[in-house]
Amino acid sequence: MQIQLTLADQQFSLVLAGQQIVKIFQQQQAIGFDNPRINYFEFKLDDQVIGLDTSTVVEQSLSLHINNQFVQQLTLPPIEKTKPKQGVLGLFALGFKIFKSAKVVKVVLAGASVAGYAWLFTFEFALMLIACLVIHEYGHVRAMKYFGIKTKGIYLIPFVGGLAVSDEKITTRWQDVVISLMGPAFGLITSMLGVVLYYATEMEIFAGVAVLSALLNLFNLLPILPLDGGHVLKSISFSMRSWIGLSMCILGVLFGLWLSYTFGLMLLVFFLFIGALEIAFEWRGRHYSHLLPLDKYGQGFSAVMYALVVAGHVAVMMHFADSENPILSLPMKILSS
């Protein structure tokens, strides 16, 4: 539950789990605090130590201490558990949840994906593409399981890509970052393995796997919602301040629109529309968000992780940039145009 308090004319938000304070926000910015004894929490405010005794939270009250001296018993306002309206998007989500409940759907979608890509290109290319998509989505699934989040598996969507479906919600921005980056990270392992097998066997199909995996995962790392890179950007920027998160995500949408216009990527416009809805819901729910934000260390570490994964995929593409095979050199030409 979340409680709003005003101390020294400043707004504070307390996130509690029972009688334990798990997070303190000062004007939407997370601040550090100590827990010197049971049900007692301290933080600094204007060179003074503010203490909060939560042992009487169940009685709708809170003891306020300043510099270890009791000051007053605060009466807590009634806790209203608000739930954001679902609207049309909620109906679509419900419909999709019912649709994906049957296991046979996975097989049907996978078969349709292979058939569709084989029809557009070749059967060999279709298998390569499906393998890259599955490994990418498996990275997301492994990260979810690491955090104890139940999953419903991987769904392949013809002409769109893949989707790793969870059965539970994430609780922290750090989980969002790790889950988002593990897909491209597993894709980077695929690319590097492709490079090794290419030099071991001199079969260009492995080089093709390496380059294709790098291109797909690099596209996924674009800072555009709902792509993986967009989720990393959102988690970092919304952990700073809400208005920074909104501004950065809007810049990501504008960048995506420019990209769509420049390269004629009409499908990306659909993704941008979905991403814009996600930004709107994130902004609307910023005051009652259950997601614990990243601290400054987490923000910097997440940015470094993102940069390393991007650099790895670019390095694979650059490795084949001078190849005589036009297919292997094409991704780098696209990236450098």
mmCIF file of C-alpha atoms in Angstrom:
data_model
loop_
_atom_site.group_PDB
_atom_site.id
_atom_site.type_symbol
_atom_site.label_atom_id
_atom_site.label_comp_id
_atom_site.label_asym_id
_atom_site.label_seq_id
_atom_site.Cartn_x
_atom_site.Cartn_y
_atom_site.Cartn_z
ATOM 1 C CA MET A 1 0.000 0.000 0.000
ATOM 2 C CA GLN A 2 1.053 3.604 -0.513
ATOM 3 C CA ILE A 3 0.665 6.482 1.970
ATOM 4 C CA GLN A 4 1.054 10.198 1.247
ATOM 5 C CA LEU A 5 2.608 12.429 3.948
ATOM 6 C CA THR A 6 3.558 16.112 4.230
ATOM 7 C CA LEU A 7 6.629 16.862 6.349
ATOM 8 C CA ALA A 8 8.196 20.345 6.542
ATOM 9 C CA ASP A 9 6.030 21.449 3.587
ATOM 10 C CA GLN A 10 7.430 18.611 1.456
ATOM 11 C CA GLN A 11 5.479 15.726 -0.026
ATOM 12 C CA PHE A 12 6.531 12.166 0.805
ATOM 13 C CA SER A 13 5.159 8.823 -0.336
ATOM 14 C CA LEU A 14 5.646 5.670 1.709
ATOM 15 C CA VAL A 15 5.313 2.244 0.127
ATOM 16 C CA LEU A 16 4.490 -0.305 2.830
ATOM 17 C CA ALA A 17 4.211 -4.073 2.938
ATOM 18 C CA GLY A 18 2.374 -4.746 6.185
ATOM 19 C CA GLN A 19 4.276 -2.756 8.828
ATOM 20 C CA GLN A 20 7.497 -2.597 6.790
ATOM 21 C CA ILE A 21 8.460 0.433 4.714
ATOM 22 C CA VAL A 22 9.936 -0.822 1.429
ATOM 23 C CA LYS A 23 10.371 2.526 -0.348
ATOM 24 C CA ILE A 24 10.260 6.249 0.432
ATOM 25 C CA PHE A 25 9.730 8.835 -2.300
ATOM 26 C CA GLN A 26 10.319 12.566 -1.958
ATOM 27 C CA GLN A 27 8.459 14.333 -4.779
ATOM 28 C CA GLN A 28 8.589 11.173 -6.961
ATOM 29 C CA GLN A 29 12.315 10.691 -6.244
ATOM 30 C CA ALA A 30 13.333 7.606 -4.248
ATOM 31 C CA ILE A 31 15.457 8.408 -1.160
ATOM 32 C CA GLY A 32 17.558 6.183 1.077
ATOM 33 C CA PHE A 33 16.553 5.217 4.605
ATOM 34 C CA ASP A 34 17.715 2.992 7.477
ATOM 35 C CA ASN A 35 15.916 0.385 9.569
ATOM 36 C CA PRO A 36 17.792 0.456 12.927
ATOM 37 C CA ARG A 37 15.142 -1.620 14.746
ATOM 38 C CA ILE A 38 11.933 -3.459 14.062
ATOM 39 C CA ASN A 39 9.095 -1.288 12.703
ATOM 40 C CA TYR A 40 11.277 1.842 12.960
ATOM 41 C CA PHE A 41 12.713 3.643 9.904
ATOM 42 C CA GLU A 42 14.939 6.731 9.607
ATOM 43 C CA PHE A 43 15.949 9.156 6.865
ATOM 44 C CA LYS A 44 17.577 12.593 6.750
ATOM 45 C CA LEU A 45 15.679 15.801 5.972
ATOM 46 C CA ASP A 46 17.344 19.232 6.196
ATOM 47 C CA ASP A 47 20.128 18.020 8.546
ATOM 48 C CA GLN A 48 17.609 16.345 10.829
ATOM 49 C CA VAL A 49 16.938 12.648 11.306
ATOM 50 C CA ILE A 50 13.283 11.809 10.713
ATOM 51 C CA GLY A 51 12.079 8.615 12.375
ATOM 52 C CA LEU A 52 8.850 6.767 11.554
ATOM 53 C CA ASP A 53 7.448 4.088 13.859
ATOM 54 C CA THR A 54 5.082 1.872 11.871
ATOM 55 C CA SER A 55 3.986 -0.440 14.705
ATOM 56 C CA THR A 56 0.573 1.283 14.800
ATOM 57 C CA VAL A 57 -0.101 1.345 11.055
ATOM 58 C CA VAL A 58 -2.931 -1.167 11.479
ATOM 59 C CA GLU A 59 -4.607 1.448 13.737
ATOM 60 C CA GLN A 60 -4.310 4.087 10.989
ATOM 61 C CA SER A 61 -1.558 6.012 12.769
ATOM 62 C CA LEU A 62 2.177 6.593 12.566
ATOM 63 C CA SER A 63 4.640 7.846 15.208
ATOM 64 C CA LEU A 64 6.856 10.733 14.088
ATOM 65 C CA HIS A 65 10.292 11.213 15.696
ATOM 66 C CA ILE A 66 12.862 13.939 15.039
ATOM 67 C CA ASN A 67 16.442 13.344 16.145
ATOM 68 C CA ASN A 68 15.279 10.310 18.172
ATOM 69 C CA GLN A 69 12.715 12.409 20.072
ATOM 70 C CA PHE A 70 8.999 11.636 19.819
ATOM 71 C CA VAL A 71 7.147 14.580 18.257
ATOM 72 C CA GLN A 72 3.603 13.484 17.503
ATOM 73 C CA GLN A 73 1.291 10.674 16.479
ATOM 74 C CA LEU A 74 0.201 11.142 12.886
ATOM 75 C CA THR A 75 -3.274 10.052 11.835
ATOM 76 C CA LEU A 76 -3.094 8.344 8.478
ATOM 77 C CA PRO A 77 -5.656 9.131 5.781
ATOM 78 C CA PRO A 78 -7.902 6.294 4.617
ATOM 79 C CA ILE A 79 -6.038 4.086 2.163
ATOM 80 C CA GLU A 80 -7.789 3.964 -1.158
ATOM 81 C CA LYS A 81 -6.810 1.070 -3.347
ATOM 82 C CA THR A 82 -7.307 2.453 -6.796
ATOM 83 C CA LYS A 83 -7.134 0.348 -9.862
ATOM 84 C CA PRO A 84 -6.469 1.997 -13.212
ATOM 85 C CA LYS A 85 -9.230 1.712 -15.732
ATOM 86 C CA GLN A 86 -8.620 -0.949 -18.285
ATOM 87 C CA GLY A 87 -10.661 0.488 -21.152
ATOM 88 C CA VAL A 88 -10.376 -0.928 -24.651
ATOM 89 C CA LEU A 89 -6.761 -2.039 -24.104
ATOM 90 C CA GLY A 90 -7.880 -4.128 -21.131
ATOM 91 C CA LEU A 91 -10.494 -5.863 -23.251
ATOM 92 C CA PHE A 92 -7.857 -6.656 -25.885
ATOM 93 C CA ALA A 93 -5.536 -7.986 -23.163
ATOM 94 C CA LEU A 94 -8.347 -10.175 -21.785
ATOM 95 C CA GLY A 95 -9.144 -11.474 -25.247
ATOM 96 C CA PHE A 96 -5.492 -12.245 -25.915
ATOM 97 C CA LYS A 97 -5.189 -14.055 -22.575
ATOM 98 C CA ILE A 98 -8.106 -16.299 -23.481
ATOM 99 C CA PHE A 99 -6.721 -16.810 -26.972
ATOM 100 C CA LYS A 100 -3.292 -17.921 -25.788
ATOM 101 C CA SER A 101 -4.617 -20.324 -23.165
ATOM 102 C CA ALA A 102 -4.617 -23.283 -25.574
ATOM 103 C CA LYS A 103 -1.201 -24.900 -26.111
ATOM 104 C CA VAL A 104 -2.134 -25.798 -29.675
ATOM 105 C CA VAL A 105 -1.986 -22.093 -30.521
ATOM 106 C CA LYS A 106 1.814 -22.163 -30.079
ATOM 107 C CA VAL A 107 2.179 -24.922 -32.653
ATOM 108 C CA VAL A 108 -0.205 -23.233 -35.098
ATOM 109 C CA LEU A 109 1.572 -19.874 -34.830
ATOM 110 C CA ALA A 110 5.005 -21.499 -35.175
ATOM 111 C CA GLY A 111 3.898 -23.397 -38.284
ATOM 112 C CA ALA A 112 2.358 -20.262 -39.763
ATOM 113 C CA SER A 113 5.571 -18.322 -39.095
ATOM 114 C CA VAL A 114 7.766 -20.911 -40.816
ATOM 115 C CA ALA A 115 5.383 -21.128 -43.785
ATOM 116 C CA GLY A 116 5.117 -17.347 -44.092
ATOM 117 C CA TYR A 117 8.850 -16.672 -44.002
ATOM 118 C CA ALA A 118 9.533 -19.604 -46.348
ATOM 119 C CA TRP A 119 6.997 -18.171 -48.804
ATOM 120 C CA LEU A 120 8.648 -14.737 -48.670
ATOM 121 C CA PHE A 121 12.241 -15.980 -48.738
ATOM 122 C CA THR A 122 13.447 -19.596 -48.580
ATOM 123 C CA PHE A 123 12.833 -22.511 -46.252
ATOM 124 C CA GLU A 124 16.430 -22.372 -44.992
ATOM 125 C CA PHE A 125 16.127 -18.655 -44.254
ATOM 126 C CA ALA A 126 12.828 -19.284 -42.452
ATOM 127 C CA LEU A 127 14.447 -21.855 -40.156
ATOM 128 C CA MET A 128 17.351 -19.496 -39.445
ATOM 129 C CA LEU A 129 14.958 -16.670 -38.604
ATOM 130 C CA ILE A 130 12.778 -18.821 -36.355
ATOM 131 C CA ALA A 131 15.858 -20.109 -34.515
ATOM 132 C CA CYS A 132 17.051 -16.534 -33.874
ATOM 133 C CA LEU A 133 13.603 -15.480 -32.650
ATOM 134 C CA VAL A 134 13.213 -18.468 -30.325
ATOM 135 C CA ILE A 135 16.660 -17.993 -28.739
ATOM 136 C CA HIS A 136 15.942 -14.275 -28.264
ATOM 137 C CA GLU A 137 12.613 -14.941 -26.553
ATOM 138 C CA TYR A 138 14.151 -17.757 -24.501
ATOM 139 C CA GLY A 139 16.492 -15.149 -23.007
ATOM 140 C CA HIS A 140 13.454 -13.206 -21.770
ATOM 141 C CA VAL A 141 11.898 -16.385 -20.344
ATOM 142 C CA ARG A 142 15.085 -17.344 -18.480
ATOM 143 C CA ALA A 143 15.292 -13.875 -16.930
ATOM 144 C CA MET A 144 11.642 -14.076 -15.824
ATOM 145 C CA LYS A 145 12.255 -17.448 -14.195
ATOM 146 C CA TYR A 146 15.372 -16.062 -12.474
ATOM 147 C CA PHE A 147 13.158 -13.494 -10.751
ATOM 148 C CA GLY A 148 10.561 -16.134 -9.884
ATOM 149 C CA ILE A 149 8.021 -14.849 -12.403
ATOM 150 C CA LYS A 150 5.789 -17.548 -13.830
ATOM 151 C CA THR A 151 5.734 -17.738 -17.625
ATOM 152 C CA LYS A 152 3.434 -19.167 -20.253
ATOM 153 C CA GLY A 153 6.134 -19.731 -22.819
ATOM 154 C CA ILE A 154 7.082 -18.350 -26.215
ATOM 155 C CA TYR A 155 4.655 -17.406 -28.985
ATOM 156 C CA LEU A 156 5.793 -16.845 -32.575
ATOM 157 C CA ILE A 157 3.708 -14.269 -34.446
ATOM 158 C CA PRO A 158 3.884 -14.495 -38.276
ATOM 159 C CA PHE A 159 5.558 -11.475 -39.946
ATOM 160 C CA VAL A 160 5.899 -9.712 -36.556
ATOM 161 C CA GLY A 161 8.370 -11.741 -34.477
ATOM 162 C CA GLY A 162 8.103 -13.512 -31.148
ATOM 163 C CA LEU A 163 6.649 -12.877 -27.713
ATOM 164 C CA ALA A 164 7.654 -14.222 -24.292
ATOM 165 C CA VAL A 165 4.478 -14.246 -22.186
ATOM 166 C CA SER A 166 4.582 -13.939 -18.390
ATOM 167 C CA ASP A 167 1.845 -14.994 -15.988
ATOM 168 C CA GLU A 168 2.769 -12.427 -13.320
ATOM 169 C CA LYS A 169 3.677 -8.749 -13.175
ATOM 170 C CA ILE A 170 7.161 -7.429 -12.518
ATOM 171 C CA THR A 171 7.665 -5.461 -9.291
ATOM 172 C CA THR A 172 10.830 -3.417 -9.944
ATOM 173 C CA ARG A 173 12.400 -1.389 -12.740
ATOM 174 C CA TRP A 174 15.520 -3.548 -12.382
ATOM 175 C CA GLN A 175 13.513 -6.629 -13.348
ATOM 176 C CA ASP A 176 12.235 -4.781 -16.417
ATOM 177 C CA VAL A 177 15.799 -3.881 -17.462
ATOM 178 C CA VAL A 178 17.224 -7.373 -16.983
ATOM 179 C CA ILE A 179 14.295 -9.149 -18.649
ATOM 180 C CA SER A 180 14.434 -6.737 -21.594
ATOM 181 C CA LEU A 181 18.208 -7.068 -22.085
ATOM 182 C CA MET A 182 18.415 -10.855 -21.707
ATOM 183 C CA GLY A 183 16.695 -11.389 -25.074
ATOM 184 C CA PRO A 184 19.327 -9.411 -27.036
ATOM 185 C CA ALA A 185 22.061 -10.862 -24.801
ATOM 186 C CA PHE A 186 21.079 -14.428 -25.713
ATOM 187 C CA GLY A 187 20.888 -13.234 -29.318
ATOM 188 C CA LEU A 188 24.477 -11.999 -29.008
ATOM 189 C CA ILE A 189 25.531 -15.484 -27.855
ATOM 190 C CA THR A 190 23.839 -16.861 -30.991
ATOM 191 C CA SER A 191 25.716 -14.386 -33.194
ATOM 192 C CA MET A 192 29.087 -15.172 -31.624
ATOM 193 C CA LEU A 193 28.439 -18.916 -31.908
ATOM 194 C CA GLY A 194 27.592 -18.393 -35.570
ATOM 195 C CA VAL A 195 30.925 -16.635 -36.117
ATOM 196 C CA VAL A 196 32.827 -19.491 -34.418
ATOM 197 C CA LEU A 197 31.012 -22.175 -36.438
ATOM 198 C CA TYR A 198 31.583 -20.218 -39.658
ATOM 199 C CA TYR A 199 35.364 -20.261 -39.183
ATOM 200 C CA ALA A 200 35.282 -23.878 -38.000
ATOM 201 C CA THR A 201 33.286 -25.184 -40.999
ATOM 202 C CA GLU A 202 33.622 -22.372 -43.606
ATOM 203 C CA MET A 203 29.860 -22.719 -44.216
ATOM 204 C CA GLU A 204 28.305 -19.350 -44.981
ATOM 205 C CA ILE A 205 24.986 -20.380 -43.453
ATOM 206 C CA PHE A 206 26.534 -19.916 -39.993
ATOM 207 C CA ALA A 207 27.775 -16.462 -40.963
ATOM 208 C CA GLY A 208 24.236 -15.741 -42.141
ATOM 209 C CA VAL A 209 22.874 -16.794 -38.737
ATOM 210 C CA ALA A 210 25.392 -14.519 -36.992
ATOM 211 C CA VAL A 211 24.535 -11.482 -39.103
ATOM 212 C CA LEU A 212 20.771 -12.091 -39.077
ATOM 213 C CA SER A 213 20.737 -12.511 -35.295
ATOM 214 C CA ALA A 214 22.784 -9.324 -34.854
ATOM 215 C CA LEU A 215 20.462 -7.338 -37.124
ATOM 216 C CA LEU A 216 17.258 -8.565 -35.469
ATOM 217 C CA ASN A 217 18.526 -7.975 -31.948
ATOM 218 C CA LEU A 218 19.983 -4.569 -32.792
ATOM 219 C CA PHE A 219 16.577 -3.565 -34.159
ATOM 220 C CA ASN A 220 15.029 -4.752 -30.876
ATOM 221 C CA LEU A 221 17.461 -2.549 -28.954
ATOM 222 C CA LEU A 222 16.188 0.655 -30.562
ATOM 223 C CA PRO A 223 15.067 3.027 -27.756
ATOM 224 C CA ILE A 224 11.452 2.748 -28.864
ATOM 225 C CA LEU A 225 8.564 1.232 -26.927
ATOM 226 C CA PRO A 226 7.449 -1.532 -26.957
ATOM 227 C CA LEU A 227 10.857 -2.836 -28.171
ATOM 228 C CA ASP A 228 13.401 -4.064 -25.606
ATOM 229 C CA GLY A 229 15.528 -0.934 -25.909
ATOM 230 C CA GLY A 230 12.439 1.180 -25.211
ATOM 231 C CA HIS A 231 11.790 -0.715 -21.970
ATOM 232 C CA VAL A 232 15.372 -0.111 -20.830
ATOM 233 C CA LEU A 233 15.053 3.600 -21.659
ATOM 234 C CA LYS A 234 11.698 3.809 -19.846
ATOM 235 C CA SER A 235 12.984 2.088 -16.698
ATOM 236 C CA ILE A 236 16.069 4.308 -16.473
ATOM 237 C CA SER A 237 14.361 7.619 -17.269
ATOM 238 C CA PHE A 238 11.225 7.049 -15.169
ATOM 239 C CA SER A 239 13.507 6.143 -12.228
ATOM 240 C CA MET A 240 14.938 9.667 -12.389
ATOM 241 C CA ARG A 241 11.713 11.650 -12.494
ATOM 242 C CA SER A 242 8.350 11.129 -14.132
ATOM 243 C CA TRP A 243 8.655 14.132 -16.440
ATOM 244 C CA ILE A 244 12.124 12.986 -17.558
ATOM 245 C CA GLY A 245 10.729 9.548 -18.325
ATOM 246 C CA LEU A 246 7.869 11.052 -20.315
ATOM 247 C CA SER A 247 10.207 13.348 -22.263
ATOM 248 C CA MET A 248 12.699 10.588 -23.124
ATOM 249 C CA CYS A 249 9.978 8.184 -24.232
ATOM 250 C CA ILE A 250 8.375 10.856 -26.434
ATOM 251 C CA LEU A 251 11.786 11.495 -28.020
ATOM 252 C CA GLY A 252 11.984 7.754 -28.665
ATOM 253 C CA VAL A 253 8.620 7.863 -30.463
ATOM 254 C CA LEU A 254 9.757 10.792 -32.602
ATOM 255 C CA PHE A 255 12.968 8.941 -33.455
ATOM 256 C CA GLY A 256 10.900 5.904 -34.446
ATOM 257 C CA LEU A 257 8.679 8.019 -36.703
ATOM 258 C CA TRP A 258 11.759 9.443 -38.414
ATOM 259 C CA LEU A 259 13.140 5.939 -38.832
ATOM 260 C CA SER A 260 9.841 4.706 -40.278
ATOM 261 C CA TYR A 261 9.723 7.567 -42.788
ATOM 262 C CA THR A 262 13.393 7.246 -43.787
ATOM 263 C CA PHE A 263 13.388 3.485 -44.401
ATOM 264 C CA GLY A 264 9.699 3.014 -45.199
ATOM 265 C CA LEU A 265 9.126 0.725 -42.195
ATOM 266 C CA MET A 266 5.335 0.797 -42.009
ATOM 267 C CA LEU A 267 5.191 -2.057 -39.486
ATOM 268 C CA LEU A 268 7.241 0.055 -37.086
ATOM 269 C CA VAL A 269 4.433 2.644 -37.076
ATOM 270 C CA PHE A 270 2.142 -0.013 -35.575
ATOM 271 C CA PHE A 271 4.728 -0.705 -32.868
ATOM 272 C CA LEU A 272 5.013 3.019 -32.196
ATOM 273 C CA PHE A 273 1.249 3.267 -31.717
ATOM 274 C CA ILE A 274 1.338 0.451 -29.138
ATOM 275 C CA GLY A 275 4.345 2.109 -27.488
ATOM 276 C CA ALA A 276 2.564 5.476 -27.319
ATOM 277 C CA LEU A 277 -0.331 3.808 -25.475
ATOM 278 C CA GLU A 278 2.132 2.254 -23.027
ATOM 279 C CA ILE A 279 3.737 5.661 -22.393
ATOM 280 C CA ALA A 280 0.313 7.204 -21.772
ATOM 281 C CA PHE A 281 -0.661 4.513 -19.254
ATOM 282 C CA GLU A 282 2.746 4.769 -17.542
ATOM 283 C CA TRP A 283 2.373 8.532 -17.162
ATOM 284 C CA ARG A 284 -1.218 8.296 -15.953
ATOM 285 C CA GLY A 285 -0.313 5.700 -13.341
ATOM 286 C CA ARG A 286 2.905 7.371 -12.134
ATOM 287 C CA HIS A 287 1.449 8.252 -8.684
ATOM 288 C CA TYR A 288 0.338 4.721 -7.825
ATOM 289 C CA SER A 289 2.943 2.694 -9.707
ATOM 290 C CA HIS A 290 3.992 -0.450 -7.824
ATOM 291 C CA LEU A 291 7.362 -0.570 -9.613
ATOM 292 C CA LEU A 292 10.327 0.232 -7.376
ATOM 293 C CA PRO A 293 12.645 2.617 -9.284
ATOM 294 C CA LEU A 294 16.344 2.202 -9.988
ATOM 295 C CA ASP A 295 18.785 4.074 -7.772
ATOM 296 C CA LYS A 296 21.594 6.067 -9.388
ATOM 297 C CA TYR A 297 23.901 3.043 -9.370
ATOM 298 C CA GLY A 298 21.224 0.932 -11.010
ATOM 299 C CA GLN A 299 20.588 3.598 -13.644
ATOM 300 C CA GLY A 300 24.271 3.780 -14.582
ATOM 301 C CA PHE A 301 24.769 0.008 -14.530
ATOM 302 C CA SER A 302 21.696 -0.520 -16.720
ATOM 303 C CA ALA A 303 22.977 2.023 -19.256
ATOM 304 C CA VAL A 304 26.380 0.291 -19.379
ATOM 305 C CA MET A 305 24.759 -3.129 -19.874
ATOM 306 C CA TYR A 306 22.652 -1.730 -22.709
ATOM 307 C CA ALA A 307 25.682 -0.138 -24.388
ATOM 308 C CA LEU A 308 27.731 -3.361 -24.164
ATOM 309 C CA VAL A 309 25.006 -5.497 -25.750
ATOM 310 C CA VAL A 310 24.543 -2.939 -28.552
ATOM 311 C CA ALA A 311 28.312 -2.785 -29.131
ATOM 312 C CA GLY A 312 28.499 -6.577 -29.329
ATOM 313 C CA HIS A 313 25.897 -6.805 -32.092
ATOM 314 C CA VAL A 314 27.460 -3.921 -34.025
ATOM 315 C CA ALA A 315 30.855 -5.651 -33.786
ATOM 316 C CA VAL A 316 29.432 -8.846 -35.342
ATOM 317 C CA MET A 317 27.923 -6.855 -38.211
ATOM 318 C CA MET A 318 31.159 -4.908 -38.735
ATOM 319 C CA HIS A 319 33.098 -8.176 -38.863
ATOM 320 C CA PHE A 320 31.264 -9.125 -42.075
ATOM 321 C CA ALA A 321 31.011 -5.590 -43.480
ATOM 322 C CA ASP A 322 33.678 -6.270 -46.139
ATOM 323 C CA SER A 323 32.370 -9.687 -47.112
ATOM 324 C CA GLU A 324 32.025 -10.441 -50.819
ATOM 325 C CA ASN A 325 28.638 -11.981 -50.050
ATOM 326 C CA PRO A 326 26.154 -9.105 -50.435
ATOM 327 C CA ILE A 327 23.782 -10.643 -47.871
ATOM 328 C CA LEU A 328 26.444 -10.684 -45.153
ATOM 329 C CA SER A 329 27.543 -7.097 -45.818
ATOM 330 C CA LEU A 330 24.007 -5.710 -46.201
ATOM 331 C CA PRO A 331 23.214 -5.140 -42.467
ATOM 332 C CA MET A 332 26.278 -2.946 -41.977
ATOM 333 C CA LYS A 333 25.406 -0.949 -45.098
ATOM 334 C CA ILE A 334 21.935 -0.364 -43.674
ATOM 335 C CA LEU A 335 23.392 0.649 -40.296
ATOM 336 C CA SER A 336 25.862 3.084 -41.851
ATOM 337 C CA SER A 337 23.423 4.708 -44.302
#
